[in-house]
Amino acid sequence: MSEADAAHPQTAAFAASRPFQLDPFQIASCQALEQGSSVLVAAPTGAGKTVVGEFAIHLAMGEPTAKAFYTTPMKALSNQKYRELVDVYGPDAVGLLTGDTNINGSARIVVMTTEVLRNMLYADSDTLGDLRYVVMDEVHYLADRFRGAVWEEVIIHLPRHVRLVSLSATVSNAEEFGDWLGTVRGDTQVVVSEIRPVPLEQHVLVRGDLLPLFDDRAGAAAAQVNQELMRIRTPRAGMYENNRRVQQERSGRHAGRDARNARRGMHAPPRSSQAPRIERIDRPEVVELLQRERLLPAIFFIFSRVGCDAAVNQVRRAGIRLTTPDERSLIRRIVEERTSALDDADLDVLGYWEWLDNLQRGVASHHAGLLPVFKEVVEELFQRKLVKAVFATETLALGINMPARTVVLEKLQKFNGEARVAITPGEYTQLTGRAGRRGIDVEGHAVVQWAEGMDPQAVASLASRRTYPLNSSFRPTYNMAVNLIDQFGRRRAREILESSFAQFQADRAVVGLARQVQDAEVSLQGYRDAVAKSRKASDRERWAKRTAKLEASTAKLRRQISSRTGTVARLFDRVVEVLVTLDYVRLDGDRATLTDAGRTMRRIYGERDLLVAESLRQGLWRGLDAPTLVAIVCALVYEPRRDDRDGAVPKGPFARAMDTTGNLWAELDDLERDNRLPGSEPPATGISLAMHSWARGLPLERVLIQADMAAGDFVRWCKQTIDLLDQLSLVAEPEIARTARQGLDAVRRGIVAYSGL
């Protein structure tokens, strides 16, 4: 036994039990955990970071009563991890909590979404007893502007004795993030790896040719762009087509020489400002090309759901089959088994038979518009190498375990909700990180399809920059404020918020600004001395102008410092002012206490926490039947697309209740803006009629027509509605709580009630 193994026997035993040899970064991370430290692991997608989280669970299960929580940013990831851990430890030892799923929540190992753990911490849940380890998978999600604050809340509020395992994509400021973790969590070791376990080959697909993005002769370190690609992008790009034709037509003993000459541009056509376009080959041809080159299975990332479904249809119409008869039989058996609980009528509405035919051909789409069980089936079949080509939106890149041999990017731009923008180096890394299956592939392949005007140098820049910065998106919410005040008081709450990563980053920036001020002060003194010593008046005036200009810029720097110092705490103060104005919080000097309304708000989570709490307090939803309350709640959680328009709404009491709720929103929005808070978007009734119909028991086909959306989207909004109804059933007055429970039962049916677990 080596000296390192002797010093870390549990790491050594765990490593020996793995089916593959652990990499150095995995061993270093496990050893840090074994010696009692928390750990931040930053490594590329597919590098095997989750092994470190699994070791933390292994350590917990080695103690008599210790618990380990495994948190993820998405329900799909939680479901997947739950299944993996059940396979290892058995169903009795593992639980799952995702808001709409509650399985064995008191188990020693519990997989959950990060929001669930945050809510547990604020509620001081008994489930936290004996907790020793928390794994935060995809911790770089704390940069997410909508949900990122939850990660920081958990990190700040976890008991100090709990060891934290933070698993992150490769970020450029891992040390900074690790320093903050050490500040708030105690001893934290940072382990960074930029090595992919399966090397990634980068290609550009030009017509039917897979050309290397980088010139191999220059060496990997040089990362020099393939000069053939650089020639293609010039106004004389038509030479590429000419070169290919020449190479194909010429034969005999001069063929090799002519091919070399063609690559050097010696057979270029006459100069022309209108060079022939290089047409892209269509998707079926790309699939066949990858099949010939043995580069399947592949994930094609297409930044639109419509594009994903259209791609599958194109492949089917081309008559392509990527599966054997035995594989087709196995696919059909798995699909029928996984969907047996769904009604035949609903399956017809969902396009089941066409979907099944595509799967049997070995192709599928994967996006948020699909029914969750359909997505789960696609993931399972792809993992089992039965589906060979998946056309997916970028959500597939976010942690789901679906590695491929090849990743194809049709475009390097996407629509961000407002405009078409170029993908970032971080997004490129995340997407192409799916290429290369550990233990199966010698290398992975990333293929970018050539597009008119493409700059190979820009593609190379995307591909060679492996890291991106992790920046906090933390901001106090009303729910956060009342929970902090209730547990710690106002002064301690401010101190806690000042320990956030957001404030940590702001304070670090202040250091640089302060240094600029110090340098400016030295220069100012020199300018003032020059003014005093100058004997000529075009000299004194010149130095005086320089002095005034530098004084103005220095004052601006000081204002920046002032605005950054205590930024988060000042935002908290504004939130508290709103809560005091509405009588959720009462102040007595520096002492703050919650009113009954404030204590109710402690258990209301989400973007609409204040509007929901105030609606309950004012009794706006009294007397509503269950479908109407469901429709109102749906309007609070629904986030319309930019081009959505509010359509028809339910008849009866909905209009009155929605009007009063909307008026209340406007009053609260004015109050927030008066207190220099950003305010919020008004409630959106775009699918309230469809949700009302669903709660009344109308069939799926009619409801989806009313909603004008894909089944997967409708299910997602149903589950968001269920989550808020569940909160109302716990915190509202008895009448509304009873109606909320009736609404829960009415919504949780059919495709909404089905879970693949």
PDB file of N, CA, C and O in Angstrom, residues 279-316:
ATOM      1  N   GLU A 279     -23.049  25.567 -50.367  1.00  0.00           N
ATOM      2  CA  GLU A 279     -24.330  25.148 -49.814  1.00  0.00           C
ATOM      3  C   GLU A 279     -24.132  24.127 -48.692  1.00  0.00           C
ATOM      4  O   GLU A 279     -23.249  23.275 -48.757  1.00  0.00           O
ATOM      5  N   ARG A 280     -24.976  24.222 -47.680  1.00  0.00           N
ATOM      6  CA  ARG A 280     -24.949  23.242 -46.587  1.00  0.00           C
ATOM      7  C   ARG A 280     -25.684  21.979 -47.019  1.00  0.00           C
ATOM      8  O   ARG A 280     -26.709  22.060 -47.696  1.00  0.00           O
ATOM      9  N   ILE A 281     -25.178  20.838 -46.623  1.00  0.00           N
ATOM     10  CA  ILE A 281     -25.911  19.608 -46.907  1.00  0.00           C
ATOM     11  C   ILE A 281     -27.027  19.484 -45.886  1.00  0.00           C
ATOM     12  O   ILE A 281     -26.946  20.018 -44.779  1.00  0.00           O
ATOM     13  N   ASP A 282     -28.101  18.788 -46.286  1.00  0.00           N
ATOM     14  CA  ASP A 282     -29.248  18.743 -45.388  1.00  0.00           C
ATOM     15  C   ASP A 282     -29.039  17.703 -44.291  1.00  0.00           C
ATOM     16  O   ASP A 282     -28.080  16.928 -44.299  1.00  0.00           O
ATOM     17  N   ARG A 283     -29.951  17.676 -43.341  1.00  0.00           N
ATOM     18  CA  ARG A 283     -29.758  16.869 -42.132  1.00  0.00           C
ATOM     19  C   ARG A 283     -29.675  15.376 -42.408  1.00  0.00           C
ATOM     20  O   ARG A 283     -28.826  14.700 -41.825  1.00  0.00           O
ATOM     21  N   PRO A 284     -30.549  14.813 -43.261  1.00  0.00           N
ATOM     22  CA  PRO A 284     -30.397  13.384 -43.530  1.00  0.00           C
ATOM     23  C   PRO A 284     -29.010  13.030 -44.072  1.00  0.00           C
ATOM     24  O   PRO A 284     -28.439  11.997 -43.704  1.00  0.00           O
ATOM     25  N   GLU A 285     -28.457  13.898 -44.933  1.00  0.00           N
ATOM     26  CA  GLU A 285     -27.113  13.644 -45.457  1.00  0.00           C
ATOM     27  C   GLU A 285     -26.065  13.696 -44.353  1.00  0.00           C
ATOM     28  O   GLU A 285     -25.111  12.923 -44.348  1.00  0.00           O
ATOM     29  N   VAL A 286     -26.256  14.625 -43.408  1.00  0.00           N
ATOM     30  CA  VAL A 286     -25.304  14.708 -42.291  1.00  0.00           C
ATOM     31  C   VAL A 286     -25.367  13.434 -41.451  1.00  0.00           C
ATOM     32  O   VAL A 286     -24.338  12.872 -41.059  1.00  0.00           O
ATOM     33  N   VAL A 287     -26.586  12.963 -41.184  1.00  0.00           N
ATOM     34  CA  VAL A 287     -26.737  11.724 -40.407  1.00  0.00           C
ATOM     35  C   VAL A 287     -26.059  10.562 -41.126  1.00  0.00           C
ATOM     36  O   VAL A 287     -25.338   9.765 -40.507  1.00  0.00           O
ATOM     37  N   GLU A 288     -26.291  10.442 -42.432  1.00  0.00           N
ATOM     38  CA  GLU A 288     -25.673   9.347 -43.193  1.00  0.00           C
ATOM     39  C   GLU A 288     -24.151   9.474 -43.211  1.00  0.00           C
ATOM     40  O   GLU A 288     -23.432   8.462 -43.129  1.00  0.00           O
ATOM     41  N   LEU A 289     -23.654  10.710 -43.305  1.00  0.00           N
ATOM     42  CA  LEU A 289     -22.212  10.934 -43.267  1.00  0.00           C
ATOM     43  C   LEU A 289     -21.622  10.450 -41.942  1.00  0.00           C
ATOM     44  O   LEU A 289     -20.610   9.734 -41.913  1.00  0.00           O
ATOM     45  N   LEU A 290     -22.271  10.818 -40.841  1.00  0.00           N
ATOM     46  CA  LEU A 290     -21.770  10.399 -39.530  1.00  0.00           C
ATOM     47  C   LEU A 290     -21.855   8.881 -39.370  1.00  0.00           C
ATOM     48  O   LEU A 290     -20.980   8.262 -38.758  1.00  0.00           O
ATOM     49  N   GLN A 291     -22.896   8.293 -39.936  1.00  0.00           N
ATOM     50  CA  GLN A 291     -23.012   6.836 -39.865  1.00  0.00           C
ATOM     51  C   GLN A 291     -21.874   6.168 -40.634  1.00  0.00           C
ATOM     52  O   GLN A 291     -21.258   5.217 -40.137  1.00  0.00           O
ATOM     53  N   ARG A 292     -21.570   6.682 -41.838  1.00  0.00           N
ATOM     54  CA  ARG A 292     -20.468   6.119 -42.624  1.00  0.00           C
ATOM     55  C   ARG A 292     -19.134   6.258 -41.896  1.00  0.00           C
ATOM     56  O   ARG A 292     -18.297   5.363 -41.934  1.00  0.00           O
ATOM     57  N   GLU A 293     -18.938   7.397 -41.247  1.00  0.00           N
ATOM     58  CA  GLU A 293     -17.675   7.661 -40.562  1.00  0.00           C
ATOM     59  C   GLU A 293     -17.626   7.046 -39.160  1.00  0.00           C
ATOM     60  O   GLU A 293     -16.677   7.270 -38.418  1.00  0.00           O
ATOM     61  N   ARG A 294     -18.668   6.287 -38.808  1.00  0.00           N
ATOM     62  CA  ARG A 294     -18.766   5.653 -37.487  1.00  0.00           C
ATOM     63  C   ARG A 294     -18.683   6.688 -36.366  1.00  0.00           C
ATOM     64  O   ARG A 294     -17.996   6.499 -35.368  1.00  0.00           O
ATOM     65  N   LEU A 295     -19.412   7.764 -36.551  1.00  0.00           N
ATOM     66  CA  LEU A 295     -19.430   8.846 -35.568  1.00  0.00           C
ATOM     67  C   LEU A 295     -20.767   8.948 -34.847  1.00  0.00           C
ATOM     68  O   LEU A 295     -21.059   9.948 -34.194  1.00  0.00           O
ATOM     69  N   LEU A 296     -21.600   7.936 -34.955  1.00  0.00           N
ATOM     70  CA  LEU A 296     -22.826   7.856 -34.172  1.00  0.00           C
ATOM     71  C   LEU A 296     -22.550   7.022 -32.915  1.00  0.00           C
ATOM     72  O   LEU A 296     -21.650   6.198 -32.914  1.00  0.00           O
ATOM     73  N   PRO A 297     -23.315   7.261 -31.842  1.00  0.00           N
ATOM     74  CA  PRO A 297     -24.468   8.148 -31.684  1.00  0.00           C
ATOM     75  C   PRO A 297     -24.053   9.613 -31.596  1.00  0.00           C
ATOM     76  O   PRO A 297     -22.961   9.935 -31.141  1.00  0.00           O
ATOM     77  N   ALA A 298     -24.980  10.467 -32.054  1.00  0.00           N
ATOM     78  CA  ALA A 298     -24.694  11.900 -32.107  1.00  0.00           C
ATOM     79  C   ALA A 298     -25.860  12.695 -31.546  1.00  0.00           C
ATOM     80  O   ALA A 298     -27.021  12.288 -31.632  1.00  0.00           O
ATOM     81  N   ILE A 299     -25.509  13.839 -30.959  1.00  0.00           N
ATOM     82  CA  ILE A 299     -26.508  14.821 -30.532  1.00  0.00           C
ATOM     83  C   ILE A 299     -26.359  16.036 -31.428  1.00  0.00           C
ATOM     84  O   ILE A 299     -25.275  16.602 -31.540  1.00  0.00           O
ATOM     85  N   PHE A 300     -27.443  16.407 -32.087  1.00  0.00           N
ATOM     86  CA  PHE A 300     -27.480  17.614 -32.905  1.00  0.00           C
ATOM     87  C   PHE A 300     -28.136  18.710 -32.070  1.00  0.00           C
ATOM     88  O   PHE A 300     -29.313  18.599 -31.724  1.00  0.00           O
ATOM     89  N   PHE A 301     -27.390  19.745 -31.753  1.00  0.00           N
ATOM     90  CA  PHE A 301     -27.977  20.843 -30.997  1.00  0.00           C
ATOM     91  C   PHE A 301     -28.565  21.870 -31.954  1.00  0.00           C
ATOM     92  O   PHE A 301     -27.871  22.450 -32.782  1.00  0.00           O
ATOM     93  N   ILE A 302     -29.884  22.042 -31.835  1.00  0.00           N
ATOM     94  CA  ILE A 302     -30.635  22.983 -32.660  1.00  0.00           C
ATOM     95  C   ILE A 302     -31.375  23.898 -31.692  1.00  0.00           C
ATOM     96  O   ILE A 302     -32.116  23.422 -30.836  1.00  0.00           O
ATOM     97  N   PHE A 303     -31.175  25.194 -31.798  1.00  0.00           N
ATOM     98  CA  PHE A 303     -31.679  26.103 -30.776  1.00  0.00           C
ATOM     99  C   PHE A 303     -33.131  26.488 -30.997  1.00  0.00           C
ATOM    100  O   PHE A 303     -33.519  27.636 -30.844  1.00  0.00           O
ATOM    101  N   SER A 304     -33.953  25.506 -31.363  1.00  0.00           N
ATOM    102  CA  SER A 304     -35.388  25.736 -31.479  1.00  0.00           C
ATOM    103  C   SER A 304     -36.101  24.402 -31.444  1.00  0.00           C
ATOM    104  O   SER A 304     -35.655  23.422 -32.038  1.00  0.00           O
ATOM    105  N   ARG A 305     -37.206  24.360 -30.716  1.00  0.00           N
ATOM    106  CA  ARG A 305     -37.979  23.117 -30.634  1.00  0.00           C
ATOM    107  C   ARG A 305     -38.542  22.725 -31.992  1.00  0.00           C
ATOM    108  O   ARG A 305     -38.526  21.556 -32.359  1.00  0.00           O
ATOM    109  N   VAL A 306     -39.065  23.729 -32.706  1.00  0.00           N
ATOM    110  CA  VAL A 306     -39.626  23.459 -34.030  1.00  0.00           C
ATOM    111  C   VAL A 306     -38.557  22.847 -34.923  1.00  0.00           C
ATOM    112  O   VAL A 306     -38.804  21.889 -35.669  1.00  0.00           O
ATOM    113  N   GLY A 307     -37.337  23.390 -34.837  1.00  0.00           N
ATOM    114  CA  GLY A 307     -36.234  22.863 -35.636  1.00  0.00           C
ATOM    115  C   GLY A 307     -35.899  21.429 -35.280  1.00  0.00           C
ATOM    116  O   GLY A 307     -35.581  20.614 -36.158  1.00  0.00           O
ATOM    117  N   CYS A 308     -35.972  21.097 -33.982  1.00  0.00           N
ATOM    118  CA  CYS A 308     -35.683  19.719 -33.551  1.00  0.00           C
ATOM    119  C   CYS A 308     -36.695  18.745 -34.140  1.00  0.00           C
ATOM    120  O   CYS A 308     -36.330  17.697 -34.687  1.00  0.00           O
ATOM    121  N   ASP A 309     -37.972  19.079 -34.018  1.00  0.00           N
ATOM    122  CA  ASP A 309     -39.016  18.192 -34.553  1.00  0.00           C
ATOM    123  C   ASP A 309     -38.948  18.107 -36.073  1.00  0.00           C
ATOM    124  O   ASP A 309     -39.137  17.031 -36.661  1.00  0.00           O
ATOM    125  N   ALA A 310     -38.655  19.238 -36.728  1.00  0.00           N
ATOM    126  CA  ALA A 310     -38.539  19.240 -38.183  1.00  0.00           C
ATOM    127  C   ALA A 310     -37.386  18.360 -38.642  1.00  0.00           C
ATOM    128  O   ALA A 310     -37.487  17.657 -39.661  1.00  0.00           O
ATOM    129  N   ALA A 311     -36.290  18.374 -37.893  1.00  0.00           N
ATOM    130  CA  ALA A 311     -35.131  17.558 -38.252  1.00  0.00           C
ATOM    131  C   ALA A 311     -35.475  16.077 -38.217  1.00  0.00           C
ATOM    132  O   ALA A 311     -35.100  15.306 -39.110  1.00  0.00           O
ATOM    133  N   VAL A 312     -36.195  15.652 -37.177  1.00  0.00           N
ATOM    134  CA  VAL A 312     -36.603  14.246 -37.076  1.00  0.00           C
ATOM    135  C   VAL A 312     -37.497  13.879 -38.252  1.00  0.00           C
ATOM    136  O   VAL A 312     -37.347  12.801 -38.856  1.00  0.00           O
ATOM    137  N   ASN A 313     -38.420  14.749 -38.595  1.00  0.00           N
ATOM    138  CA  ASN A 313     -39.314  14.480 -39.730  1.00  0.00           C
ATOM    139  C   ASN A 313     -38.536  14.383 -41.043  1.00  0.00           C
ATOM    140  O   ASN A 313     -38.850  13.549 -41.904  1.00  0.00           O
ATOM    141  N   GLN A 314     -37.513  15.231 -41.209  1.00  0.00           N
ATOM    142  CA  GLN A 314     -36.690  15.172 -42.422  1.00  0.00           C
ATOM    143  C   GLN A 314     -35.982  13.831 -42.537  1.00  0.00           C
ATOM    144  O   GLN A 314     -35.922  13.225 -43.617  1.00  0.00           O
ATOM    145  N   VAL A 315     -35.451  13.370 -41.415  1.00  0.00           N
ATOM    146  CA  VAL A 315     -34.738  12.087 -41.424  1.00  0.00           C
ATOM    147  C   VAL A 315     -35.705  10.951 -41.734  1.00  0.00           C
ATOM    148  O   VAL A 315     -35.391  10.028 -42.494  1.00  0.00           O
ATOM    149  N   ARG A 316     -36.919  11.011 -41.164  1.00  0.00           N
ATOM    150  CA  ARG A 316     -37.895   9.953 -41.424  1.00  0.00           C
ATOM    151  C   ARG A 316     -38.318   9.957 -42.895  1.00  0.00           C
ATOM    152  O   ARG A 316     -38.399   8.897 -43.529  1.00  0.00           O
TER     153      ARG A 316
END
